[in-house]
mmCIF file of C-alpha atoms in Angstrom:
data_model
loop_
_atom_site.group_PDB
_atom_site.id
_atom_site.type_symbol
_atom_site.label_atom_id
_atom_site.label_comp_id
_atom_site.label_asym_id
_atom_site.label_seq_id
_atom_site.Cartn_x
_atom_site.Cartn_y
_atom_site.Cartn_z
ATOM 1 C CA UNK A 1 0.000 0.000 0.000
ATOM 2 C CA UNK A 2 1.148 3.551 -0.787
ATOM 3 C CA UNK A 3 0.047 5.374 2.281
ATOM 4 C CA UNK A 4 -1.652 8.616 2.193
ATOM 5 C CA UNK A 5 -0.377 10.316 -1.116
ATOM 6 C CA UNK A 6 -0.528 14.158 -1.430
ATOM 7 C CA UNK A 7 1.000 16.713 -3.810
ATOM 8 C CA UNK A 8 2.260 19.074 -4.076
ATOM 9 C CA UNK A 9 4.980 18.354 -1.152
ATOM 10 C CA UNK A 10 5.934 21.990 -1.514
ATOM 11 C CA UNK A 11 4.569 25.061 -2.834
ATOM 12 C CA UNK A 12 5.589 28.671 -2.923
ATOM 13 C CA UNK A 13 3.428 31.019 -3.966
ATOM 14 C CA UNK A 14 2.654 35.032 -3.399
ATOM 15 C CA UNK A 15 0.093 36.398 -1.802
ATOM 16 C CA UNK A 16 -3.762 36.867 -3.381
ATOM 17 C CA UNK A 17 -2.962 33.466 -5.725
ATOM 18 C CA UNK A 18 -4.472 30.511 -5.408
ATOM 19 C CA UNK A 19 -3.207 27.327 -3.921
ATOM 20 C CA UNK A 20 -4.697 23.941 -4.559
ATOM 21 C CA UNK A 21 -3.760 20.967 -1.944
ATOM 22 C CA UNK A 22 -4.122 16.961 -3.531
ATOM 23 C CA UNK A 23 -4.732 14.273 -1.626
ATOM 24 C CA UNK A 24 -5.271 10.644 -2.409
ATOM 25 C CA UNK A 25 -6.363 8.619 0.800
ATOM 26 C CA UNK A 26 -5.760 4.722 1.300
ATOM 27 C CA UNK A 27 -7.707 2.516 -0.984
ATOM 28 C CA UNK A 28 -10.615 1.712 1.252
ATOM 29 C CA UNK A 29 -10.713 4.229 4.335
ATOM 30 C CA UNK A 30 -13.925 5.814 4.648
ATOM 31 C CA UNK A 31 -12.992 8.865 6.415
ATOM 32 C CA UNK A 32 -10.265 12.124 5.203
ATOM 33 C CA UNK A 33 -9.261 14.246 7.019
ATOM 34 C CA UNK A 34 -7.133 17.970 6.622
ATOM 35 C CA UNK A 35 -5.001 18.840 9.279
ATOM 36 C CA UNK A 36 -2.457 22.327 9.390
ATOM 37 C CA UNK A 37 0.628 22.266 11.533
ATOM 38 C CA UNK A 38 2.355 25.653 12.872
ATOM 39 C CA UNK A 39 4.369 26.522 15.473
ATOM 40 C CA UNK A 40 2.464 28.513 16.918
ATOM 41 C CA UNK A 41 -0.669 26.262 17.348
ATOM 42 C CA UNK A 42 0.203 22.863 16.751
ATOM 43 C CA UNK A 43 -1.628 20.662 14.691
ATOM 44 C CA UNK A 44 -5.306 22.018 13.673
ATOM 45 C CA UNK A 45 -8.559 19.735 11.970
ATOM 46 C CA UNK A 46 -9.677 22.164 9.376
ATOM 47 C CA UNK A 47 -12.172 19.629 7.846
ATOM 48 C CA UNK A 48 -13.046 16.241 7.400
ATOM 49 C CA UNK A 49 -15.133 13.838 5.166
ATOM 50 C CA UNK A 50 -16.843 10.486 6.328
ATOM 51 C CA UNK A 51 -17.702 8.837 2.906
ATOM 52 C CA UNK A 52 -17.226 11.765 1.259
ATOM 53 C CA UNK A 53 -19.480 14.299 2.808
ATOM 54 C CA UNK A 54 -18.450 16.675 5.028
ATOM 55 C CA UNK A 55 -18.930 16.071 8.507
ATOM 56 C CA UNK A 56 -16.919 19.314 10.274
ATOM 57 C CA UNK A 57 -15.650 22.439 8.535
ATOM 58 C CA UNK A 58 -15.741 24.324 11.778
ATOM 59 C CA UNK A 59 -11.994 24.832 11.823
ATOM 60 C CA UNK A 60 -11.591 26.156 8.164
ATOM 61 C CA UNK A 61 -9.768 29.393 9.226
ATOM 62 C CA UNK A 62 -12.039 31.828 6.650
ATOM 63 C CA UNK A 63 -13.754 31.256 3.134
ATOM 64 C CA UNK A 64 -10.548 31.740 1.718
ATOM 65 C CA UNK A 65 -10.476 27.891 2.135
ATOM 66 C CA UNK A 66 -12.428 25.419 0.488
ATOM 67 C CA UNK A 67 -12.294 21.620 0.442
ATOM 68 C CA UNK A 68 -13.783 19.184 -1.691
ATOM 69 C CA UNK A 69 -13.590 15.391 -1.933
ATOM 70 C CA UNK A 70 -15.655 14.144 -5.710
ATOM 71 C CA UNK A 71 -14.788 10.610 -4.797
ATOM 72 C CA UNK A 72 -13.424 8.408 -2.486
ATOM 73 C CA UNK A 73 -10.014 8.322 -3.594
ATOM 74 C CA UNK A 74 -9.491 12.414 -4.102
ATOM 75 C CA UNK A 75 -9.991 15.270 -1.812
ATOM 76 C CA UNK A 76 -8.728 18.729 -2.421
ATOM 77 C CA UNK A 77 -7.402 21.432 -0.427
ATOM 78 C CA UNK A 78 -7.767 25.571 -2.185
ATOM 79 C CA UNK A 79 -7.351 28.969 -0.531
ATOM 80 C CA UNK A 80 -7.996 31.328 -2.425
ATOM 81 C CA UNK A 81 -6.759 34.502 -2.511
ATOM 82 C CA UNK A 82 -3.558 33.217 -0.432
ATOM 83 C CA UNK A 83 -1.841 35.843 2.317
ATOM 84 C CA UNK A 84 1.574 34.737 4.004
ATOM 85 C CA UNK A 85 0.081 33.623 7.463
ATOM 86 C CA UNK A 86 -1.582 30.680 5.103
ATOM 87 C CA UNK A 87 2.430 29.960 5.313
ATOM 88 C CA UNK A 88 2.547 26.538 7.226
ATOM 89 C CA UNK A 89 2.548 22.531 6.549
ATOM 90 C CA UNK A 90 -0.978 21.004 5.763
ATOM 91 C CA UNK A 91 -1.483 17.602 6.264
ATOM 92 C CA UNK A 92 -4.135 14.861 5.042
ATOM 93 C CA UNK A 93 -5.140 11.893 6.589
ATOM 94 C CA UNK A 94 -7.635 8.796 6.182
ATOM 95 C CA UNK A 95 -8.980 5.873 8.486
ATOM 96 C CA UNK A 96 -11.387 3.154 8.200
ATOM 97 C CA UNK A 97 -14.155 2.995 11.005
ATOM 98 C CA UNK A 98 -12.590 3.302 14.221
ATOM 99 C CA UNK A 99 -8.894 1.791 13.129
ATOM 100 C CA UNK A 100 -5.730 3.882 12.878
ATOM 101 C CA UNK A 101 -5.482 7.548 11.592
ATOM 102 C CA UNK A 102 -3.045 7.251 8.822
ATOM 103 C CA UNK A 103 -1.092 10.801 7.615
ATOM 104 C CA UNK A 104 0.655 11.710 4.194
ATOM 105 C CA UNK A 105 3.610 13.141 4.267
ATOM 106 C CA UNK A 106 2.381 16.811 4.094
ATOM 107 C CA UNK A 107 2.719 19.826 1.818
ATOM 108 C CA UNK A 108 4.726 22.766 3.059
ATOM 109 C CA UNK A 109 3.101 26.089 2.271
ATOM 110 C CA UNK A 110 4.969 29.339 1.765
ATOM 111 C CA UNK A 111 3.149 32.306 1.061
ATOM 112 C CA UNK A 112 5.362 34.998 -0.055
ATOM 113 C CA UNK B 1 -14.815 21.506 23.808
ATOM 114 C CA UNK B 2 -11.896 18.184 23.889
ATOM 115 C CA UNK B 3 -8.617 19.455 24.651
ATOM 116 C CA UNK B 4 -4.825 17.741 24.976
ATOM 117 C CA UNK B 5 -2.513 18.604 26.946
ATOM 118 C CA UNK B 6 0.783 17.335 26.925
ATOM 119 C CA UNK B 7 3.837 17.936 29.663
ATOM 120 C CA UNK B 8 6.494 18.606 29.280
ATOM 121 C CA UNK B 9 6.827 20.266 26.386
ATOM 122 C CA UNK B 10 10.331 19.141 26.109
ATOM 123 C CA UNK B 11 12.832 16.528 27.384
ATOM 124 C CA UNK B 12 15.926 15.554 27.182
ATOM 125 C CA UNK B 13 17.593 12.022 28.251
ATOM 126 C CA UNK B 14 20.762 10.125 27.958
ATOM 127 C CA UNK B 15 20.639 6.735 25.967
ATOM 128 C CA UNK B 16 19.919 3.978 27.884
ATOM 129 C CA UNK B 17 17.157 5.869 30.299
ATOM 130 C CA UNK B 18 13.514 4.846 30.469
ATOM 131 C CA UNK B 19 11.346 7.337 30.507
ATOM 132 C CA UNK B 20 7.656 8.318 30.212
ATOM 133 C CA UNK B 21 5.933 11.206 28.203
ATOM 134 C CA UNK B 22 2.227 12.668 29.444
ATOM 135 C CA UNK B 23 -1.087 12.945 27.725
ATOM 136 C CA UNK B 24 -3.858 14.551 29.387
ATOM 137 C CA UNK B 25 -7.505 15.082 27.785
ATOM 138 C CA UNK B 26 -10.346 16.957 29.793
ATOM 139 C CA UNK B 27 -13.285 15.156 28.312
ATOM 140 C CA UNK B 28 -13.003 11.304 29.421
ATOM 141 C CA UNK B 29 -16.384 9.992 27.215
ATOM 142 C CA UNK B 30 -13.376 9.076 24.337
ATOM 143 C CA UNK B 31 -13.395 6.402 21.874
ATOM 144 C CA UNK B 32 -10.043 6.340 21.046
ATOM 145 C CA UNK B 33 -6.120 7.260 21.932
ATOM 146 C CA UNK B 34 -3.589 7.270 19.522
ATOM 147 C CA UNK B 35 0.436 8.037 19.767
ATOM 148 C CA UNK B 36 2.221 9.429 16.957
ATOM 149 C CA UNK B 37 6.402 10.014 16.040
ATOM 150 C CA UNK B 38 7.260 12.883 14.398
ATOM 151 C CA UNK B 39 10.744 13.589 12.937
ATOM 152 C CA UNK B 40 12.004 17.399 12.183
ATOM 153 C CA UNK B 41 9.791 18.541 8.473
ATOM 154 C CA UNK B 42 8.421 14.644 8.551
ATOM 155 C CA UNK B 43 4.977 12.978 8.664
ATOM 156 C CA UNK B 44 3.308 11.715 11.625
ATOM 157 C CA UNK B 45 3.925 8.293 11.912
ATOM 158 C CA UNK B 46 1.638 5.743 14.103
ATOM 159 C CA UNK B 47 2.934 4.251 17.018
ATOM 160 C CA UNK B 48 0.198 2.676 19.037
ATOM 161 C CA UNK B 49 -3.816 3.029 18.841
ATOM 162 C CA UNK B 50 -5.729 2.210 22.436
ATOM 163 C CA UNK B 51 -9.143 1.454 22.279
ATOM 164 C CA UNK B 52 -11.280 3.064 24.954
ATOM 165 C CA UNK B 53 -11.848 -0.652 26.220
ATOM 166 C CA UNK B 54 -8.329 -1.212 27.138
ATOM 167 C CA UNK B 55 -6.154 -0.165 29.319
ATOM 168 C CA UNK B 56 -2.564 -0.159 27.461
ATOM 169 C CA UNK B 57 -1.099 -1.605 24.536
ATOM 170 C CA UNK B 58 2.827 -2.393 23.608
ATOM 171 C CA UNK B 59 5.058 -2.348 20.633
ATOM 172 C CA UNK B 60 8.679 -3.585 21.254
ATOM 173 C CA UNK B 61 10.072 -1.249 23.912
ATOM 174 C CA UNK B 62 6.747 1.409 24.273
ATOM 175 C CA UNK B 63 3.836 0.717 26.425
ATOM 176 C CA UNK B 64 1.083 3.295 26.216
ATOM 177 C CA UNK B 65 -1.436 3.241 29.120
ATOM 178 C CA UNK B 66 -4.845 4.256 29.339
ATOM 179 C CA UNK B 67 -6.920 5.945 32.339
ATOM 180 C CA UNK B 68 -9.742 7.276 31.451
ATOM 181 C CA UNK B 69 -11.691 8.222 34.320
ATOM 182 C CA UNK B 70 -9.111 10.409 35.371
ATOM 183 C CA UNK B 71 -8.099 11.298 31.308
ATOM 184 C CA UNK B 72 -4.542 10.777 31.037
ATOM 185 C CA UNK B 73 -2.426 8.329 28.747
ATOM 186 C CA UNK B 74 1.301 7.660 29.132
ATOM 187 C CA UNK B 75 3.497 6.390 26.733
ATOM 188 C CA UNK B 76 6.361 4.600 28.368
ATOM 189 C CA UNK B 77 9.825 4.134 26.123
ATOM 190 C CA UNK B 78 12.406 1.605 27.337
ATOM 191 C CA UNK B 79 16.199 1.427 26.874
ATOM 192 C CA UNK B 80 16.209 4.720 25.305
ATOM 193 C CA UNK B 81 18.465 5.389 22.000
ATOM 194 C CA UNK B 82 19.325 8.268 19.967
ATOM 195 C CA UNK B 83 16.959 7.346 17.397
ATOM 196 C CA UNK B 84 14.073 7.529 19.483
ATOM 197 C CA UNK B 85 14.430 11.260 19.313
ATOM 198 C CA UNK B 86 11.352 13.000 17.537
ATOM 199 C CA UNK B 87 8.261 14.590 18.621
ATOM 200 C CA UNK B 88 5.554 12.731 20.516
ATOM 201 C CA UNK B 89 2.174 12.966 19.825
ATOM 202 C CA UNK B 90 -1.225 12.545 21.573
ATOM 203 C CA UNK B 91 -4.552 12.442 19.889
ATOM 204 C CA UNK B 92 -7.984 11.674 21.215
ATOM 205 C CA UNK B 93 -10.981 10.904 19.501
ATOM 206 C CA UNK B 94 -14.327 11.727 21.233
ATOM 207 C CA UNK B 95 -16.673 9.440 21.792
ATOM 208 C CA UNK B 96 -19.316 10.267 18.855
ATOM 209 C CA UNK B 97 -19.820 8.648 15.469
ATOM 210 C CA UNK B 98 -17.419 9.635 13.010
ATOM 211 C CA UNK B 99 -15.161 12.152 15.056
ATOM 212 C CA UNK B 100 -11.939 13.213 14.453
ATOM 213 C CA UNK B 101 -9.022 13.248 16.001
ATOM 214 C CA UNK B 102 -7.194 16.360 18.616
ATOM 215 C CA UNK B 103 -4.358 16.526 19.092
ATOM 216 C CA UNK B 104 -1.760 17.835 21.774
ATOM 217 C CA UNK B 105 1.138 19.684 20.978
ATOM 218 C CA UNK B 106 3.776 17.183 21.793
ATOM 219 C CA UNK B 107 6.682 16.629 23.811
ATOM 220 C CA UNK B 108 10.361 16.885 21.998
ATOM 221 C CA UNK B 109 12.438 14.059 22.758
ATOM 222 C CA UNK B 110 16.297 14.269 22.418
ATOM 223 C CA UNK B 111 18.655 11.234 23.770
ATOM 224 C CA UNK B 112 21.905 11.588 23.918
ATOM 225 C CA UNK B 113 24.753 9.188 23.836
#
């Protein structure tokens, strides 16, 4: 198994464009989830998806960001416009039912 | 709201100690516990899942424990070695259908030889 695939692993962008997060979860989990990871604050749930519906979006930051998931095996991350305290590493994760939470290995997000 | 707490933020050992890192959650009605590893600009990595049934689990030299009723976890490490250093994570789910995870905000472990 490939593990929790995501893409870009890093992305530097300026401010006001948009930024689109990938993530592919493992074949057969049932539940995705998007994490961010500062300093500052530690690791945050911004959304997540049980069989691809949304469940909780209560810690998307703003409606800058936006999450989708079209099927089970895709789930994207945009904020759009961008602004430099977007700046950290984003994480997605899967699980199956009440099993292990699995994570990718992260994209690292610079906003210039 | 569930939150983790995790003390101390930081600690350092020499190779060879045992040594025990602290989870603390303030709602007890959880489902699940889960340590993670973390190495510097790395993934979180699974270490042990505990089921709110149970009261610890082990893999090689780590034990994590369970309590509950009075909402703490510890993850025990044996025989310490430099490669255990990383960043320890705690993560709780709550006890409702289809809940995430929240996590603490680790402790940083550095052993020296």
């Amino acid at each position: 198994d490939a593990g929790v695939i995501q893409s870009p692993r890093h992305e530097v962008t300026e401010m006001g464009q948009e930024v689109t997060l990938r993530c592919k979860p493992i074949s057969g989990h049932n539940s995705l989830f998007w994490y961010r990871q500062t300093m500052m604050r530690g690791l945050e749930l911004l959304i997540y998806f049980n069989n691809n519906v949304p469940i909780d979006d209560s810690g998307m930051p703003e409606d800058r960001f936006s999450a989708k998931m079209p099927n089970a095996s895709f789930s994207t991350l945009k904020i759009q416009p961008s602004e430099p305290r977007d700046s950290a590493v984003y994480f997605c994760a899967s699980r199956i039912l009440a099993n292990e939470q699995f994570f990718g290995p992260g994209t690292r997000l610079t906003v210039l | 709201k569930q939150e983790v707490t995790q003390i101390p933020a930081a600690l350092s050992v020499p190779e060879g100690e045992n040594l025990v890192l602290n989870c603390s959650f303030t709602d007890s009605a959880i489902y699940n516990l889960q340590w993670f590893r973390q190495d510097p600009g790395k993934g979180l990595t699974s270490l042990l899942l505990i089921q709110s049934s149970q009261r610890e689990q082990t893999s090689g030299r780590l034990n994590a424990s369970l309590d509950k009723s009075s909402g703490r976890s510890t993850l025990y490490i044996a025989a310490s070695q430099p490669g255990d250093s990383a960043t320890y994570l705690c993560a709780v789910r709550s006890n409702q259908a289809g809940t995430a995870l929240i996590f603490g905000k680790g402790t940083t472990l550095s052993v020296s030889s």
